[in-house]
Short mmCIF file of C-alpha atoms in Angstrom, two decimals:
data_model
loop_
_atom_site.label_atom_id
_atom_site.label_comp_id
_atom_site.label_asym_id
_atom_site.label_seq_id
_atom_site.Cartn_x
_atom_site.Cartn_y
_atom_site.Cartn_z
CA PHE A 63 -80.81 -56.55 -45.91
CA THR A 64 -80.38 -53.52 -47.88
CA PRO A 65 -83.49 -51.15 -47.85
CA SER A 66 -84.84 -49.98 -51.33
CA ASP A 67 -84.84 -46.35 -51.98
CA SER A 68 -88.62 -46.20 -51.25
CA LEU A 69 -88.08 -47.82 -47.77
CA LEU A 70 -85.41 -45.22 -47.36
CA ARG A 71 -87.51 -42.36 -48.20
CA LEU A 72 -90.36 -43.64 -46.01
CA VAL A 73 -88.14 -43.64 -42.85
CA ARG A 74 -86.27 -40.56 -43.47
CA GLY A 75 -89.54 -38.73 -44.43
CA GLU A 76 -90.97 -39.29 -41.03
CA THR A 77 -90.54 -36.10 -39.15
CA ARG A 78 -93.10 -36.60 -36.33
CA TRP A 79 -91.52 -39.29 -34.21
CA PRO A 80 -88.52 -41.75 -34.38
CA CYS A 81 -88.51 -44.44 -37.08
CA TYR A 82 -85.99 -47.02 -38.00
CA ILE A 83 -85.39 -50.14 -40.03
CA SER A 84 -83.91 -53.10 -38.38
CA ASP A 85 -83.00 -56.44 -39.98
CA ARG A 86 -83.59 -60.05 -38.83
CA VAL A 87 -80.95 -59.66 -36.05
CA TRP A 88 -81.85 -56.31 -34.95
CA GLU A 89 -79.07 -54.40 -36.73
CA ILE A 90 -80.31 -50.98 -37.53
CA VAL A 91 -80.10 -50.32 -41.31
CA ALA A 92 -81.70 -46.92 -41.60
CA TYR A 93 -83.16 -44.36 -39.26
CA ASN A 94 -84.65 -40.95 -39.35
CA GLN A 95 -83.41 -37.67 -37.74
CA LEU A 96 -85.69 -37.96 -34.64
CA MET A 97 -84.23 -41.53 -33.98
CA LEU A 98 -80.84 -39.83 -33.75
CA ASP A 99 -82.28 -37.03 -31.70
CA TRP A 100 -83.88 -39.46 -29.15
CA PHE A 101 -81.06 -42.10 -29.10
CA PRO A 102 -77.94 -40.42 -30.21
CA TRP A 103 -75.99 -43.69 -29.86
CA VAL A 104 -77.39 -44.78 -33.26
CA GLY A 105 -75.18 -42.19 -34.98
CA THR A 106 -72.02 -42.96 -33.24
CA GLY A 107 -71.26 -45.99 -35.27
CA SER A 108 -70.08 -47.90 -32.20
CA GLU A 109 -73.38 -49.93 -31.89
CA ARG A 110 -75.82 -50.75 -34.56
CA ASN A 111 -77.77 -53.44 -32.80
CA ILE A 112 -80.97 -52.70 -30.80
CA MET A 113 -80.71 -55.76 -28.72
CA ARG A 114 -77.01 -55.36 -27.88
CA TRP A 115 -77.67 -51.86 -26.81
CA VAL A 116 -80.69 -52.88 -24.79
CA PHE A 117 -78.65 -55.46 -22.77
CA LEU A 118 -75.13 -54.39 -22.86
CA HIS A 119 -75.16 -50.74 -22.58
CA PRO A 120 -75.92 -49.07 -19.24
CA ASP A 121 -77.68 -46.03 -20.46
CA ALA A 122 -80.41 -48.46 -21.91
CA ARG A 123 -81.46 -49.20 -18.28
CA VAL A 124 -81.97 -45.51 -17.62
CA GLN A 125 -83.56 -44.65 -21.18
CA LEU A 126 -85.88 -47.50 -21.12
CA HIS A 127 -88.15 -46.69 -18.36
CA ARG A 128 -88.84 -49.86 -16.16
CA TRP A 129 -86.09 -51.68 -18.12
CA GLU A 130 -86.23 -54.78 -15.72
CA THR A 131 -90.10 -55.27 -16.17
CA ASP A 132 -91.28 -53.58 -19.33
CA TRP A 133 -88.37 -53.81 -21.74
CA ALA A 134 -85.74 -56.33 -21.05
CA PRO A 135 -88.07 -59.53 -20.64
CA LEU A 136 -90.21 -58.75 -23.79
CA MET A 137 -87.10 -58.13 -25.89
CA LEU A 138 -85.50 -61.29 -24.68
CA ALA A 139 -88.61 -63.17 -25.47
CA GLN A 140 -88.59 -61.78 -28.98
CA MET A 141 -85.06 -63.33 -29.47
CA PHE A 142 -86.17 -66.46 -27.99
CA HIS A 143 -89.00 -66.57 -30.58
CA ALA A 144 -86.56 -65.82 -33.44
CA ASN A 145 -84.22 -68.44 -32.06
CA ALA A 146 -87.14 -70.93 -32.18
CA GLN A 147 -87.91 -70.07 -35.79
CA ARG A 148 -84.38 -69.80 -36.94
CA GLY A 149 -82.14 -71.73 -34.72
CA ASP A 150 -79.68 -72.21 -37.68
CA ASP A 151 -79.13 -68.60 -38.32
CA ALA A 152 -75.50 -67.96 -37.14
CA ARG A 153 -75.70 -64.18 -36.63
CA LEU A 154 -78.68 -64.68 -34.33
CA ALA A 155 -76.99 -67.36 -32.29
CA THR A 156 -73.79 -65.06 -31.79
CA LEU A 157 -76.04 -62.22 -30.84
CA ILE A 158 -77.79 -64.18 -28.29
CA GLN A 159 -74.60 -65.88 -26.90
CA GLU A 160 -73.01 -62.44 -26.44
CA ILE A 161 -75.92 -61.13 -24.59
CA LEU A 162 -76.19 -64.20 -22.31
CA ASP A 163 -72.48 -64.17 -21.67
CA ARG A 164 -72.41 -60.55 -20.64
CA ASN A 165 -75.73 -59.83 -18.84
CA ALA A 166 -76.66 -61.86 -15.90
CA PHE A 167 -80.24 -60.50 -15.92
CA ALA A 168 -80.85 -61.85 -19.51
CA ARG A 169 -79.19 -65.05 -18.86
CA ASP A 170 -81.40 -65.72 -15.68
CA LEU A 171 -84.58 -64.99 -17.70
CA TRP A 172 -83.36 -67.25 -20.62
CA GLN A 173 -82.54 -70.09 -18.48
CA HIS A 174 -85.51 -70.07 -15.85
CA GLN A 175 -88.21 -67.89 -17.14
CA PRO A 176 -88.15 -68.41 -20.97
CA LYS A 177 -91.10 -66.73 -22.88
CA VAL A 178 -91.91 -66.22 -26.48
CA TYR A 179 -92.94 -62.82 -27.75
CA VAL A 180 -93.43 -62.47 -31.30
CA HIS A 181 -93.35 -58.60 -31.77
CA PRO A 182 -94.01 -55.50 -29.75
CA ASP A 183 -96.49 -54.02 -32.35
CA GLY A 184 -99.12 -52.01 -30.32
CA ASP A 185 -97.25 -52.08 -26.88
CA HIS A 186 -97.23 -48.93 -24.96
CA ARG A 187 -93.89 -48.42 -23.12
CA GLN A 188 -92.26 -45.54 -21.51
CA LEU A 189 -88.85 -43.86 -22.17
CA ARG A 190 -86.80 -41.41 -20.19
CA LEU A 191 -84.67 -39.42 -22.82
CA PRO A 192 -82.19 -36.54 -22.21
CA CYS A 193 -84.21 -34.46 -24.96
CA PHE A 194 -87.33 -34.66 -22.61
CA GLN A 195 -88.05 -33.67 -19.15
CA GLY A 196 -89.21 -36.69 -17.33
CA VAL A 197 -90.69 -39.80 -18.66
CA ILE A 198 -92.79 -40.09 -21.97
CA GLU A 199 -95.07 -42.94 -23.02
CA ILE A 200 -94.99 -44.31 -26.60
CA GLU A 201 -96.79 -46.74 -28.62
CA ILE A 202 -94.64 -49.07 -30.83
CA VAL A 203 -96.05 -49.30 -34.34
CA ALA A 204 -94.00 -52.21 -36.05
CA LEU A 205 -94.36 -53.01 -39.67
CA GLU A 206 -92.79 -55.87 -41.76
CA PRO A 207 -92.33 -55.33 -45.40
CA MET A 208 -93.78 -58.28 -47.32
CA ARG A 209 -90.78 -58.48 -49.42
CA ALA A 210 -88.41 -58.88 -46.52
CA ALA A 211 -89.56 -61.24 -43.92
CA GLY A 212 -88.14 -60.52 -40.38
CA VAL A 213 -87.31 -56.98 -41.23
CA ARG A 214 -88.92 -54.35 -39.25
CA VAL A 215 -89.90 -50.85 -39.82
CA MET A 216 -90.32 -49.48 -36.43
CA ASN A 217 -92.17 -46.28 -35.20
CA LEU A 218 -91.96 -45.00 -31.72
CA ILE A 219 -94.97 -42.95 -31.64
CA PRO A 220 -95.61 -40.59 -28.41
CA THR A 221 -99.12 -41.00 -26.90
CA ASP A 222 -99.06 -37.39 -25.81
CA VAL A 223 -98.46 -35.72 -29.20
CA ASP A 224 -98.93 -32.25 -27.88
CA GLY A 225 -96.09 -32.68 -25.24
CA CYS A 226 -93.71 -34.18 -27.84
CA GLN A 227 -94.38 -31.57 -30.61
CA SER A 228 -92.32 -29.00 -28.66
CA ALA A 229 -89.31 -31.43 -28.60
CA ALA A 230 -89.76 -31.83 -32.27
CA ALA A 231 -89.79 -28.23 -32.92
CA ALA A 232 -86.76 -27.68 -30.68
CA SER A 233 -85.04 -30.36 -32.77
CA ALA A 234 -85.99 -28.67 -36.12
CA MET A 235 -84.70 -25.31 -34.87
CA ARG A 236 -81.36 -27.08 -33.82
CA ASP A 237 -81.10 -28.45 -37.29
CA SER A 238 -81.73 -24.99 -38.83
CA THR A 239 -79.30 -23.38 -36.79
CA SER A 240 -76.76 -25.92 -37.61
CA ARG A 241 -77.29 -25.53 -41.35
CA SER A 242 -77.35 -21.80 -41.20
CA SER A 243 -74.15 -21.59 -39.27
CA GLY A 244 -72.29 -23.98 -41.59
CA GLY A 245 -72.37 -26.79 -39.24
CA SER A 246 -72.35 -30.25 -40.77
CA ALA A 247 -75.68 -32.10 -40.60
CA ARG A 248 -75.61 -35.36 -38.80
CA PRO A 249 -75.96 -38.70 -40.77
CA ASN A 250 -79.34 -40.09 -40.70
CA ASP A 251 -78.58 -43.60 -42.09
CA ARG A 252 -75.67 -46.07 -42.54
#
């Protein structure tokens, strides 16, 4: 999936909270600066898949607060749903197999506690991020462009807006300092 210029502007123009677009197999195809600030791994180029990061990267277990109860089971259940809907999708099958081969917790859930979860829209979950002191709660607002079934525009909206505004201001200050000192700006999309 290649996002249109308008979808890219929608994501890049969001300056209040992290926003990204992922395709039908959770590959990130675009993101804004706050997504990069909160989750620096999206800008490294070493990983572009949300599900792979959640299940195969140790920092996900720290950053996704209550990973074993609030994040991993529901995200795996989304893959279970996608697999039931699109069992002939080779990219999806490869992703699922890689995760099940490399993550015993995911494999156990898949085999012994299979659940279907269509989407996380409206979920309240918690994050523990390097850019914040402590744990913050977010609401996930997930949108699906009508022209691209299965593609998601994901917004991670802090429930305590006042507490997160200082982090956004610090991010803006960092960006401003980087530009004025001749530093290169970090990329905000693929």
